[in-house]
Amino acid sequence: MEREKIEYLIKGLAVRNIDGYFFETFEEAKSKAIEMIPADASIGIGNSITLKNMRISKELGDRGNIVYDKTIAKSKEESKELKRKSLLTDWYITGTNAISLEGHLVNMDHSGNRVAAMLYGPDNVIVIIGINKITNTLDEAIYRVRNIASPQNARRAGFNPPCVDLGRCIDCRSTERVCNNLVVIEGQNNNGRIKVFIVNENDGF
């Protein structure tokens, strides 16, 4: 992506009290996150293909951090407990479904634990995002969340709402609907609490 667009996005985040960082690779972004997070900090991990591919949860755990990652839970009960504990961690690391060039972070959640942690709870939040999730406008970001990210996430989670077969949102009321919490983060009250790591690679839904 053109450097001018990245700089425009980072400026758009700054006026929203959100820190923006740019990296050429996910490996560089992972190294920065590990450097930034204290070795004795507790960390929550959002459910994200990007984060799984980065294996950041394992590296932080191996270093000695207390890591709450619901994707490695062995039961629904354990998953629920890990999601709850993630809300009170020192740091939270997650992906995002879309980001506009103006700096809007847009997400759709099934149960809401991921967006809840982004909004309030953890003292610091790192959002790691590939350039494939950058859109020109807020409307395009919402469209991307509904019609690109959500059908793929539903399939990945083993659900079968209409969008899985149709490849687009019809605003269904299926019992297997995963689109329950649409959240647009416009800015932050606490300057720098959210740190967005923009990576010049494609990954995730």
Coordinates of C-alpha atoms in Angstrom, one line a residue:
M1 CA 0.0 0.0 0.0
E2 CA 1.2 3.5 -0.8
R3 CA 3.1 5.1 2.1
E4 CA 1.0 8.3 1.8
K5 CA -2.2 6.3 2.7
I6 CA -0.5 4.7 5.7
E7 CA 0.6 8.1 6.9
Y8 CA -2.9 9.5 6.4
L9 CA -4.3 6.6 8.4
I10 CA -1.8 7.0 11.3
K11 CA -2.7 10.7 11.4
G12 CA -6.4 9.8 11.5
L13 CA -5.7 7.5 14.4
A14 CA -3.7 10.2 16.3
V15 CA -6.5 12.7 16.3
R16 CA -8.6 10.0 17.9
N17 CA -6.1 9.5 20.7
I18 CA -5.0 6.1 19.2
D19 CA -1.4 5.4 18.5
G20 CA -0.5 4.0 15.0
Y21 CA 2.6 2.0 14.1
F22 CA 3.6 0.7 10.7
F23 CA 5.6 -2.5 10.0
E24 CA 6.6 -4.3 6.8
T25 CA 6.0 -7.8 8.3
F26 CA 4.0 -9.5 10.9
E27 CA 7.2 -10.8 12.4
E28 CA 8.3 -7.2 13.0
A29 CA 5.0 -6.4 14.6
K30 CA 5.2 -9.4 16.9
S31 CA 8.7 -8.4 18.0
K32 CA 7.6 -4.9 18.8
A33 CA 4.6 -6.1 20.8
I34 CA 6.8 -8.5 22.8
E35 CA 9.2 -5.7 23.4
M36 CA 6.5 -3.3 24.5
I37 CA 4.7 -5.6 26.9
P38 CA 6.4 -6.1 30.3
A39 CA 7.5 -9.7 31.1
D40 CA 5.3 -9.8 34.2
A41 CA 2.2 -8.4 32.6
S42 CA -1.1 -10.4 32.2
I43 CA -2.3 -10.6 28.7
G44 CA -5.6 -11.4 27.0
I45 CA -5.8 -12.7 23.4
G46 CA -8.6 -12.0 21.1
N47 CA -9.8 -14.8 18.7
S48 CA -8.0 -13.9 15.5
I49 CA -6.6 -15.9 12.5
T50 CA -3.8 -13.3 12.2
L51 CA -2.7 -13.8 15.8
K52 CA -2.8 -17.6 15.5
N53 CA -0.6 -17.4 12.4
M54 CA 1.8 -15.1 14.3
R55 CA 1.9 -17.6 17.3
I56 CA 2.3 -14.6 19.6
S57 CA 0.3 -16.2 22.4
K58 CA 2.8 -19.1 22.7
E59 CA 5.8 -16.8 22.6
L60 CA 4.5 -14.6 25.4
G61 CA 3.6 -17.7 27.5
D62 CA 7.0 -19.2 26.9
R63 CA 8.5 -15.9 28.1
G64 CA 6.6 -16.2 31.4
N65 CA 3.6 -13.9 30.9
I66 CA 0.3 -15.0 32.2
V67 CA -1.7 -15.4 29.0
Y68 CA -5.5 -15.9 28.7
D69 CA -6.2 -17.3 25.2
K70 CA -9.7 -18.8 24.8
T71 CA -8.7 -20.4 21.4
I72 CA -6.7 -23.0 23.3
A73 CA -9.5 -23.9 25.7
K74 CA -10.4 -27.6 26.0
S75 CA -14.0 -27.0 26.9
K76 CA -16.8 -24.4 26.7
E77 CA -16.5 -23.8 30.4
E78 CA -12.8 -23.1 30.1
S79 CA -13.3 -20.9 27.1
K80 CA -15.9 -18.9 29.0
E81 CA -13.5 -18.5 32.0
L82 CA -10.6 -17.4 29.8
K83 CA -12.8 -14.8 28.0
R84 CA -13.9 -13.4 31.4
K85 CA -10.3 -13.2 32.7
S86 CA -9.1 -11.5 29.5
L87 CA -11.3 -8.5 30.4
L88 CA -9.2 -7.7 33.5
T89 CA -5.7 -8.1 32.0
D90 CA -2.9 -5.5 31.8
W91 CA -2.7 -5.9 28.1
Y92 CA -5.1 -7.2 25.4
I93 CA -4.0 -8.2 21.9
T94 CA -6.5 -8.6 19.1
G95 CA -7.1 -8.3 15.4
T96 CA -9.8 -6.2 13.9
N97 CA -12.3 -6.8 11.1
A98 CA -11.8 -3.5 9.3
I99 CA -10.3 -0.1 9.7
S100 CA -11.1 3.0 7.6
L101 CA -8.5 5.4 6.4
E102 CA -10.1 8.0 8.7
G103 CA -9.2 5.7 11.7
H104 CA -12.5 4.0 12.5
L105 CA -12.0 0.5 14.0
V106 CA -14.9 -1.7 13.0
N107 CA -15.7 -5.1 14.4
M108 CA -18.5 -7.6 14.5
D109 CA -18.6 -10.1 17.4
H110 CA -20.6 -13.2 18.2
S111 CA -20.5 -13.1 22.0
G112 CA -19.0 -9.7 22.4
N113 CA -16.0 -10.5 24.6
R114 CA -13.4 -9.3 22.1
V115 CA -15.0 -5.9 21.5
A116 CA -15.7 -5.6 25.2
A117 CA -12.0 -5.8 26.0
M118 CA -11.2 -3.3 23.2
L119 CA -13.6 -0.8 24.8
Y120 CA -12.9 -1.1 28.5
G121 CA -11.0 -3.3 31.0
P122 CA -7.4 -3.9 29.9
D123 CA -5.0 -1.0 30.5
N124 CA -3.5 -1.4 27.0
V125 CA -4.8 -2.8 23.8
I126 CA -2.7 -3.8 20.8
V127 CA -4.6 -4.2 17.5
I128 CA -2.7 -6.0 14.8
I129 CA -4.0 -5.6 11.2
G130 CA -2.9 -6.4 7.7
I131 CA -3.4 -4.0 4.9
N132 CA -6.2 -6.2 3.4
K133 CA -8.5 -4.8 6.1
I134 CA -8.0 -1.2 5.3
T135 CA -11.0 0.6 3.6
N136 CA -11.4 4.1 2.2
T137 CA -14.5 5.0 4.3
L138 CA -16.5 3.9 7.4
D139 CA -19.3 2.7 5.2
E140 CA -16.9 0.5 3.3
A141 CA -15.5 -0.8 6.6
I142 CA -19.0 -1.8 7.8
Y143 CA -19.7 -3.4 4.4
R144 CA -16.4 -5.4 4.7
V145 CA -17.3 -6.6 8.2
R146 CA -20.8 -7.8 7.2
N147 CA -20.0 -9.3 3.8
I148 CA -16.4 -10.4 3.9
A149 CA -15.2 -11.1 7.4
S150 CA -18.4 -12.4 9.0
P151 CA -19.3 -15.1 6.5
Q152 CA -15.7 -16.5 6.8
N153 CA -15.7 -16.3 10.6
A154 CA -19.0 -18.1 10.8
R155 CA -17.7 -20.9 8.6
R156 CA -14.5 -21.1 10.6
A157 CA -16.4 -21.3 13.9
G158 CA -18.6 -24.1 12.5
F159 CA -21.8 -22.1 12.2
N160 CA -24.0 -22.1 9.1
P161 CA -26.1 -18.9 8.7
P162 CA -27.2 -18.0 5.2
C163 CA -24.2 -15.8 4.5
V164 CA -21.9 -18.8 4.5
D165 CA -23.5 -20.1 1.3
L166 CA -24.5 -16.7 -0.1
G167 CA -21.2 -15.0 0.5
R168 CA -23.0 -11.9 1.6
C169 CA -25.1 -10.5 4.5
I170 CA -28.9 -10.6 4.3
D171 CA -29.3 -9.5 8.0
C172 CA -30.7 -12.9 8.9
R173 CA -32.2 -13.9 12.2
S174 CA -30.8 -17.4 12.0
T175 CA -30.1 -19.1 15.3
E176 CA -26.5 -19.6 14.0
R177 CA -26.1 -15.9 13.3
V178 CA -22.6 -14.6 14.4
C179 CA -23.3 -10.9 13.8
N180 CA -24.6 -9.9 17.2
N181 CA -22.4 -6.9 18.2
L182 CA -21.4 -4.3 15.6
V183 CA -19.0 -1.9 17.2
V184 CA -17.3 1.2 15.7
I185 CA -14.5 2.7 17.8
E186 CA -14.4 6.4 17.0
G187 CA -11.7 7.3 19.4
Q188 CA -10.3 6.9 22.9
N189 CA -10.7 8.8 26.1
N190 CA -7.3 7.6 27.4
N191 CA -4.6 8.8 25.0
G192 CA -2.6 5.9 23.6
R193 CA -4.5 3.1 25.4
I194 CA -5.2 1.5 22.0
K195 CA -2.1 0.9 19.7
V196 CA -2.8 -0.1 16.1
F197 CA -0.1 -2.1 14.4
I198 CA -0.5 -1.8 10.6
V199 CA 1.3 -4.4 8.7
N200 CA 2.2 -4.2 5.0
E201 CA 1.0 -7.8 4.4
N202 CA -2.3 -9.5 3.9
D203 CA -3.6 -11.9 6.6
G204 CA -6.9 -12.8 8.3
F205 CA -10.5 -12.3 7.3

